[in-house]
PDB file of C-alpha atoms in Angstrom:
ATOM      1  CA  UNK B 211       7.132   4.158  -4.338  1.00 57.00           C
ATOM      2  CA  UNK B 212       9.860   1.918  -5.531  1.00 65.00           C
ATOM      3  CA  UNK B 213      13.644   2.417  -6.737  1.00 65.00           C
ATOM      4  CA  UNK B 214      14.861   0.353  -9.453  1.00 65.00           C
ATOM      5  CA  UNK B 215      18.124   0.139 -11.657  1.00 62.00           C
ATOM      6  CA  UNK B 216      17.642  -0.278 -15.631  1.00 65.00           C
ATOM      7  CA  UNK B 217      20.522  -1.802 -17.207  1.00 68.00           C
ATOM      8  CA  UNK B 218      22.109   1.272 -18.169  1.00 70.00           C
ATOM      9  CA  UNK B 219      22.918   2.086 -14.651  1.00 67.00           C
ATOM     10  CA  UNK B 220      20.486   4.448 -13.998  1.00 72.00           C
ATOM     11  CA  UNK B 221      17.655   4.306 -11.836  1.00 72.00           C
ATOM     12  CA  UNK B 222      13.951   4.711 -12.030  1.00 68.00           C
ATOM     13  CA  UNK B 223      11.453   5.169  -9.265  1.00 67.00           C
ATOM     14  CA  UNK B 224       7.877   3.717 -10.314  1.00 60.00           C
ATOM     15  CA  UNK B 225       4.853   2.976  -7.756  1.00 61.00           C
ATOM     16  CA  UNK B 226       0.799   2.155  -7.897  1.00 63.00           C
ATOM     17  CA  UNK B 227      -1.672   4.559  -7.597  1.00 64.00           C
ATOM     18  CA  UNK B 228      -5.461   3.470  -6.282  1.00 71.00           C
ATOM     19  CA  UNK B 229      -8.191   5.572  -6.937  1.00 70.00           C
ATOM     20  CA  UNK B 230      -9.693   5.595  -3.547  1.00 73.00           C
ATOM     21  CA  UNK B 231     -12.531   7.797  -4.390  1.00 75.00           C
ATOM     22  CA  UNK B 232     -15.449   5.738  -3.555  1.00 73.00           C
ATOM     23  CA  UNK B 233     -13.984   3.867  -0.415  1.00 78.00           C
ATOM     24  CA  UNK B 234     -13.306   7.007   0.757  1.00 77.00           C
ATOM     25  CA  UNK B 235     -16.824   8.519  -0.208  1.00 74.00           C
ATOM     26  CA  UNK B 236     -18.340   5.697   1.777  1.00 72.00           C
ATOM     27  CA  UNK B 237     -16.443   5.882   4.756  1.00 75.00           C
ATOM     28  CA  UNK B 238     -17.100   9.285   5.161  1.00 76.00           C
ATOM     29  CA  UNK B 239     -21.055   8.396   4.667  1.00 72.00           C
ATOM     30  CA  UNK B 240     -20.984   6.285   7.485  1.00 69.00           C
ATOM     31  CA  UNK B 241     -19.540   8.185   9.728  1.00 73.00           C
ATOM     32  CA  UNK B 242     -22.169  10.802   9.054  1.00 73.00           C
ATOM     33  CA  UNK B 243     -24.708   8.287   9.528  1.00 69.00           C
ATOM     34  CA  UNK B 244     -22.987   6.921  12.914  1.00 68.00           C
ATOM     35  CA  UNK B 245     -22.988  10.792  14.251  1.00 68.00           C
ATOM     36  CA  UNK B 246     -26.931  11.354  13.170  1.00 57.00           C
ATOM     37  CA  UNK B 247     -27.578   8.181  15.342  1.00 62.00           C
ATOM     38  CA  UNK B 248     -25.522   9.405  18.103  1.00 66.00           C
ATOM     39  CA  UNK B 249     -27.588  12.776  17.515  1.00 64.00           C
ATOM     40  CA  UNK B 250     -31.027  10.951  17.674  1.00 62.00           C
ATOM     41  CA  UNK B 251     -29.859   8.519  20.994  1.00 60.00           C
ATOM     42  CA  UNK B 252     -28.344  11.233  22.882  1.00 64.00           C
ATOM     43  CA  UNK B 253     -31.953  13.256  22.765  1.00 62.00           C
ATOM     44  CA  UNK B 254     -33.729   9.503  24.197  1.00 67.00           C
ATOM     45  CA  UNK B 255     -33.620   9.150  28.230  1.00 68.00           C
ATOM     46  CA  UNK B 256     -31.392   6.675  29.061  1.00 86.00           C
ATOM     47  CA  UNK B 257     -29.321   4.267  27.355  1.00 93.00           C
ATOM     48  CA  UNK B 258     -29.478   3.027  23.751  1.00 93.00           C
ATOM     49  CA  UNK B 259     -27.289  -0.004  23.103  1.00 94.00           C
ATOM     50  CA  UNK B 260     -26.650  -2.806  20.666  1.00 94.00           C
ATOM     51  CA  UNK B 261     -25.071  -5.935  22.812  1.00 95.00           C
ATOM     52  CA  UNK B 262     -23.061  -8.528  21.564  1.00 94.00           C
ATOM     53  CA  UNK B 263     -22.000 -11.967  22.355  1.00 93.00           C
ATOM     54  CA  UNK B 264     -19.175 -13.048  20.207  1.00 91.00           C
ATOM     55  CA  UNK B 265     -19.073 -17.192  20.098  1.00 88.00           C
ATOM     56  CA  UNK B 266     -16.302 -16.955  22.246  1.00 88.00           C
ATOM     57  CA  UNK B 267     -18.427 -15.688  24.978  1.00 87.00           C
ATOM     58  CA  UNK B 268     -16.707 -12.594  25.427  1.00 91.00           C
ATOM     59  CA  UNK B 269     -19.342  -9.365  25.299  1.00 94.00           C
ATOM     60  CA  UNK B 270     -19.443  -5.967  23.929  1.00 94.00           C
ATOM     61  CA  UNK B 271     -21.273  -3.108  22.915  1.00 94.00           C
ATOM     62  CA  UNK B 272     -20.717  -2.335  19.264  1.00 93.00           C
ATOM     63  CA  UNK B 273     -22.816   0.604  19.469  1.00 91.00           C
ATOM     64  CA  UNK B 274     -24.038   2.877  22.163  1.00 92.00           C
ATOM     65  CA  UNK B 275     -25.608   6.175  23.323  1.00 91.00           C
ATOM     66  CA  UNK B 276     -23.372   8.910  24.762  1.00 90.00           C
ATOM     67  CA  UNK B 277     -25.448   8.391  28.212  1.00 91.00           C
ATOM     68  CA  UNK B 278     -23.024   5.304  28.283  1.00 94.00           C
ATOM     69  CA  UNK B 279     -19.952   8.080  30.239  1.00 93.00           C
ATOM     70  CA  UNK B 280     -22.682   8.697  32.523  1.00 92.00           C
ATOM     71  CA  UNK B 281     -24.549   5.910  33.875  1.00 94.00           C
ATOM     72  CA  UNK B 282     -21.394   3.346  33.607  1.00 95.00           C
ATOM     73  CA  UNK B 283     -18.328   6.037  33.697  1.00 93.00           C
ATOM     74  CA  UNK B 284     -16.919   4.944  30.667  1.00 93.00           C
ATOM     75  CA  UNK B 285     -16.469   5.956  27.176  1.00 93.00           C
ATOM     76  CA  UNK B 286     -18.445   4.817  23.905  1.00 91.00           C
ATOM     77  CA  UNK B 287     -15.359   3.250  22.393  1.00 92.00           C
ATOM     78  CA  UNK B 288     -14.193   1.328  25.677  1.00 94.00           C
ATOM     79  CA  UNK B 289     -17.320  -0.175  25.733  1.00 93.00           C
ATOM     80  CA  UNK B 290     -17.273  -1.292  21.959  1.00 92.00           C
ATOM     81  CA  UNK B 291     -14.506  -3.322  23.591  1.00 92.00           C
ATOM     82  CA  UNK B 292     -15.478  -4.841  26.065  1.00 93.00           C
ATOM     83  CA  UNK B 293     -18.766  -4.980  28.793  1.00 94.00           C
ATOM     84  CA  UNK B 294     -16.590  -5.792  31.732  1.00 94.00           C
ATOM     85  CA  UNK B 295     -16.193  -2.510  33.349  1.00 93.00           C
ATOM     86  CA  UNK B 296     -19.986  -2.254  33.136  1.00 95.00           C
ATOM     87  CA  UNK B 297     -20.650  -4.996  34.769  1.00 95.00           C
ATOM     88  CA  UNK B 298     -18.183  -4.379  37.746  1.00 95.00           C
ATOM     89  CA  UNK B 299     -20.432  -1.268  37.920  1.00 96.00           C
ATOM     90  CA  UNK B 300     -23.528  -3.599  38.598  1.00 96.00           C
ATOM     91  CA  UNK B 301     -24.367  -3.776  42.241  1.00 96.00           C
ATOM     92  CA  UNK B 302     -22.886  -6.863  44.420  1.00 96.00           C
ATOM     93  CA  UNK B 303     -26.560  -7.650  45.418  1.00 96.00           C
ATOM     94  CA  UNK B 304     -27.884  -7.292  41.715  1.00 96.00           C
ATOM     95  CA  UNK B 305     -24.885  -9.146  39.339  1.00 95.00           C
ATOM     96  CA  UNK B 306     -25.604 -12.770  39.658  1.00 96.00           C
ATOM     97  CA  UNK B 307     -29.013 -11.734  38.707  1.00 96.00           C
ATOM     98  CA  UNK B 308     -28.816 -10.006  36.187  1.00 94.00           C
ATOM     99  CA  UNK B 309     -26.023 -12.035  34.506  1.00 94.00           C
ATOM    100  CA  UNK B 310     -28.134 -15.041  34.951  1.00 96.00           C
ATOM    101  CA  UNK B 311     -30.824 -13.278  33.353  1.00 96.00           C
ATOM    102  CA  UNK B 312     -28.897 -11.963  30.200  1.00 94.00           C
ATOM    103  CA  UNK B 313     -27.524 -16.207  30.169  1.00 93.00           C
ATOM    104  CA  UNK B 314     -31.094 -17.277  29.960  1.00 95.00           C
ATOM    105  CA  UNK B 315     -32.016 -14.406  27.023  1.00 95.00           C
ATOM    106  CA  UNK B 316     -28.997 -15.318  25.136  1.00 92.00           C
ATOM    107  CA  UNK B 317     -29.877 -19.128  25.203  1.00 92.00           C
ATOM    108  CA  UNK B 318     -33.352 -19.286  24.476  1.00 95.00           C
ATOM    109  CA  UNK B 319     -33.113 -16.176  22.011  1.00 95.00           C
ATOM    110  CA  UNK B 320     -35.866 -14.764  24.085  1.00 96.00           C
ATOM    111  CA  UNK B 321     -36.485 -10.892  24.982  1.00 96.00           C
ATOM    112  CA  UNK B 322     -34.256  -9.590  27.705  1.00 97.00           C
ATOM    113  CA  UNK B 323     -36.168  -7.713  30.912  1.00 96.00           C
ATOM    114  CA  UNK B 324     -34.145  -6.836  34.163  1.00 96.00           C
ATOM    115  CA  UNK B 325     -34.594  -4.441  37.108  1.00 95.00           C
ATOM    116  CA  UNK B 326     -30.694  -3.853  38.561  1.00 96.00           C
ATOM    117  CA  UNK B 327     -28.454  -1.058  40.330  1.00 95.00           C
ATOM    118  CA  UNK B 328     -25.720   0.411  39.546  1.00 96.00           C
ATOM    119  CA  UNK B 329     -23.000   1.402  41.759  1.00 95.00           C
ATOM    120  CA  UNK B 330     -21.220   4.800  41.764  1.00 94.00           C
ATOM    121  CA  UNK B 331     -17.848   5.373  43.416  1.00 93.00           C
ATOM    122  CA  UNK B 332     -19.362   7.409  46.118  1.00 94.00           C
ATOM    123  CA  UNK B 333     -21.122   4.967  47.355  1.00 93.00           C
ATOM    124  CA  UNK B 334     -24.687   5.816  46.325  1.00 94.00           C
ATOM    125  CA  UNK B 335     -26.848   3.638  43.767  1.00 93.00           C
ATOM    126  CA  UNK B 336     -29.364   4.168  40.974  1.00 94.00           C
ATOM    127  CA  UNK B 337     -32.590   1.792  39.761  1.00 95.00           C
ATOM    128  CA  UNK B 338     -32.267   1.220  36.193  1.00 96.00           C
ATOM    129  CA  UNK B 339     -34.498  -0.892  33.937  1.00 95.00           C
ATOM    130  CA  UNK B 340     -32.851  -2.872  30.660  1.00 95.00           C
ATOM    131  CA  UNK B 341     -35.087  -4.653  27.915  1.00 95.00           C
ATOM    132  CA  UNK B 342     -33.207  -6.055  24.700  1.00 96.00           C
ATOM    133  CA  UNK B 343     -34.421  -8.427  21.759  1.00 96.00           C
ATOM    134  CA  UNK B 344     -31.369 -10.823  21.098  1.00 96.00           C
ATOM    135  CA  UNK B 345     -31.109 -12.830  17.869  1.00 95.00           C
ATOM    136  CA  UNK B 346     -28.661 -15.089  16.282  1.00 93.00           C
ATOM    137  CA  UNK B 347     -25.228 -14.140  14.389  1.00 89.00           C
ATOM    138  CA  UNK B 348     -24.276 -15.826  11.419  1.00 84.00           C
ATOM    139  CA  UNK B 349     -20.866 -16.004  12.696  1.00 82.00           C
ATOM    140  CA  UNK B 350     -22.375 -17.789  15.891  1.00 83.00           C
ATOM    141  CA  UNK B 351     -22.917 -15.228  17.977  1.00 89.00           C
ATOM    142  CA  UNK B 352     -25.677 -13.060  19.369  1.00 94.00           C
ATOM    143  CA  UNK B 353     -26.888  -9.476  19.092  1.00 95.00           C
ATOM    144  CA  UNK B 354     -29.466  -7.607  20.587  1.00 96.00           C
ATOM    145  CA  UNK B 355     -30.731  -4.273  20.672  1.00 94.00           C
ATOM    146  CA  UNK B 356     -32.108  -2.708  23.689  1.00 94.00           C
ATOM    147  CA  UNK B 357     -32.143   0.690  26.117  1.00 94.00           C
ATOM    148  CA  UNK B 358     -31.549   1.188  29.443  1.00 94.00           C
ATOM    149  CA  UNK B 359     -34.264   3.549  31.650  1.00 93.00           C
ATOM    150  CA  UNK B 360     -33.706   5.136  34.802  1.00 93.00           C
ATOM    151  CA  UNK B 361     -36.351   3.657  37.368  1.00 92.00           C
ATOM    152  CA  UNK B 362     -34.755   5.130  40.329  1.00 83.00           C
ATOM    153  CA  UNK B 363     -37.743   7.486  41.470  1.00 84.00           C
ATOM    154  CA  UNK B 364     -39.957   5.063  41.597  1.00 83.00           C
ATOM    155  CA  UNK B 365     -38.804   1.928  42.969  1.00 76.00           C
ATOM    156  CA  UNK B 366     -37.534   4.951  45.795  1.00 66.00           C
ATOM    157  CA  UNK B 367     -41.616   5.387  45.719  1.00 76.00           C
ATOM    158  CA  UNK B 368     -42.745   1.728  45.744  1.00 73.00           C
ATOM    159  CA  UNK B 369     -39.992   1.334  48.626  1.00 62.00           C
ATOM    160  CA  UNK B 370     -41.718   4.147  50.490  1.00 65.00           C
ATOM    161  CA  UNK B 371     -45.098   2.879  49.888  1.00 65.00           C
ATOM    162  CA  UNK B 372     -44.292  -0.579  51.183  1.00 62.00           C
ATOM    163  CA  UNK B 373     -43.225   0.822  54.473  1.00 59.00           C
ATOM    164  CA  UNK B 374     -46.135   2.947  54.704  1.00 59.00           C
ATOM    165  CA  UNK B 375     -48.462  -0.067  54.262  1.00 65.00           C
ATOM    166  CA  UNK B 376     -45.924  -2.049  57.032  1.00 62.00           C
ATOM    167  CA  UNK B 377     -47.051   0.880  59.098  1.00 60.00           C
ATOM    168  CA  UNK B 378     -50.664   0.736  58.389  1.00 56.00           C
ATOM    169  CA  UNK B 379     -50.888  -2.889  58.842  1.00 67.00           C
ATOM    170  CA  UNK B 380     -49.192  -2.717  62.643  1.00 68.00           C
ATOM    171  CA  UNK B 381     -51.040   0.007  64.071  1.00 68.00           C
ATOM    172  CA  UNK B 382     -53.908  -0.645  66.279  1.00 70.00           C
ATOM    173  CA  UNK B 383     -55.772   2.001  64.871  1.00 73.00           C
ATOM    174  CA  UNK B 384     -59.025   0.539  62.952  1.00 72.00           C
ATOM    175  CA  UNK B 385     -58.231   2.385  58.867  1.00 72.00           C
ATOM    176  CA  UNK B 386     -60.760   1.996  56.105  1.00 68.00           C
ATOM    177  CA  UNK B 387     -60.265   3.331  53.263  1.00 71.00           C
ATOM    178  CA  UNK B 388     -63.946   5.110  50.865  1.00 78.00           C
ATOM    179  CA  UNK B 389     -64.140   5.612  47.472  1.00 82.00           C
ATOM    180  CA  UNK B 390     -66.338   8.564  46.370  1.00 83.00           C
ATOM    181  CA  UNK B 391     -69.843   6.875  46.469  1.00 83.00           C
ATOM    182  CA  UNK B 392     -68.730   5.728  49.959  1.00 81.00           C
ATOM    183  CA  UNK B 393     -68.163   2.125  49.960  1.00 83.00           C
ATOM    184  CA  UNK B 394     -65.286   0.629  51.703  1.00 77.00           C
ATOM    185  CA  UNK B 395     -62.281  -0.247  49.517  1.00 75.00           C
ATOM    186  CA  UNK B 396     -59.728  -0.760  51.938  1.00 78.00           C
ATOM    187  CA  UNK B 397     -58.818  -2.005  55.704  1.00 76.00           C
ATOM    188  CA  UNK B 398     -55.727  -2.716  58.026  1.00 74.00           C
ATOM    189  CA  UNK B 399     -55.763  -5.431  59.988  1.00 75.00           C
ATOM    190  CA  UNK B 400     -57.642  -3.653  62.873  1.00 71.00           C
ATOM    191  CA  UNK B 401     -60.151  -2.263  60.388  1.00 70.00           C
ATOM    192  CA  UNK B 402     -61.109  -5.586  58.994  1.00 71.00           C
ATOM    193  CA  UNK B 403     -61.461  -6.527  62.827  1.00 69.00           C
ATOM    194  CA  UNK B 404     -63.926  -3.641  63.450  1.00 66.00           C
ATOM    195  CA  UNK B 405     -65.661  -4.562  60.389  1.00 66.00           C
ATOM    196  CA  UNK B 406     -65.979  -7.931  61.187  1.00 64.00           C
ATOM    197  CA  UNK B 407     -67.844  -6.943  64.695  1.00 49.00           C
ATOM    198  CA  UNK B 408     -70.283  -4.618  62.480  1.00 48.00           C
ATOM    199  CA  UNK B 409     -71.416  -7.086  60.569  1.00 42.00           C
TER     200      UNK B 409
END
């Protein structure tokens, strides 16, 4: 609203009005659609994410899942604005991987695969598995779409079973393994020795 003197001596306040009606109306549509996304993600194990590259080089995460607070520790909106405290979650053993990794995705446009850990603050770690599809920006820069899964059990299990087979392989103990028909499938070391003096 605006004041203005008339000649006279008196004034007169005059302004603009904007019907807003339909900027408003679609506004209010996509925030509806942005919540039933949010709905849909949050009921998917794991993350959901949509990862950006802007041509500066700088990366974010425009949109994703609510899982975001707990895998990372950080909110939705903090990571629309940046990926760094992510990645200072990433374990010291696993970052130069898995940066190099997203480097190589992001240059040949190619689909993104990577087995990393993340840190917590008590000093523990989980497995987790990301896959993404990037593609090229008008603007210049990249976006892909991808989800994060939680591989912790089992890479715990494939650590396990490599030990066990460490195990096997040492002992002096002749082990053969049968399937059900009763052939041989499997030796250790002293097994295939044993065999060996069979034959």
């Amino acid at each position: 609203m605006r004041r203005q003197h008339k000649s006279d001596g008196t004034m007169i306040d005059f302004g603009v009005v904007q019907d807003i009606t339909a900027e408003r109306e679609v506004t209010l549509a996509l925030r509806e659609r942005l919540a039933f996304i949010q709905k849909i993600t949050s009921r998917v194990p794991g993350m959901v994410f949509q990862f950006t590259v802007r041509p500066d080089g700088s990366s974010c995460l425009p949109f994703v899942s609510e899982s975001v607070r707990e895998i990372f520790g950080i909110s939705p909106e903090e990571a629309r604005e940046s990926t760094a405290r992510i990645f200072a979650a990433i374990h010291p053993d696993d970052v130069d991987a898995m940066v190099a990794s997203i480097q190589q995705s992001v240059r040949d446009i190619r689909p993104w695969s990577h087995e990393f850990r993340v840190l917590y603050p008590d000093g523990s770690d989980r497995w987790y598995w990301g896959n993404a599809v990037p593609e090229r920006e008008a603007e210049g820069g990249i976006v892909a779409y991808g989800s994060l899964t939680d591989i912790n059990e089992r890479k715990h299990a494939q650590a396990a079973l490599t030990l066990t087979r460490v195990g096997v392989e040492r002992t002096s103990d002749a082990m053969l393994w049968f399937n059900p028909e009763g052939r041989i499938v499997d030796v250790n070391a002293a097994g295939n020795r044993l065999t060996a003096i069979e034959n």
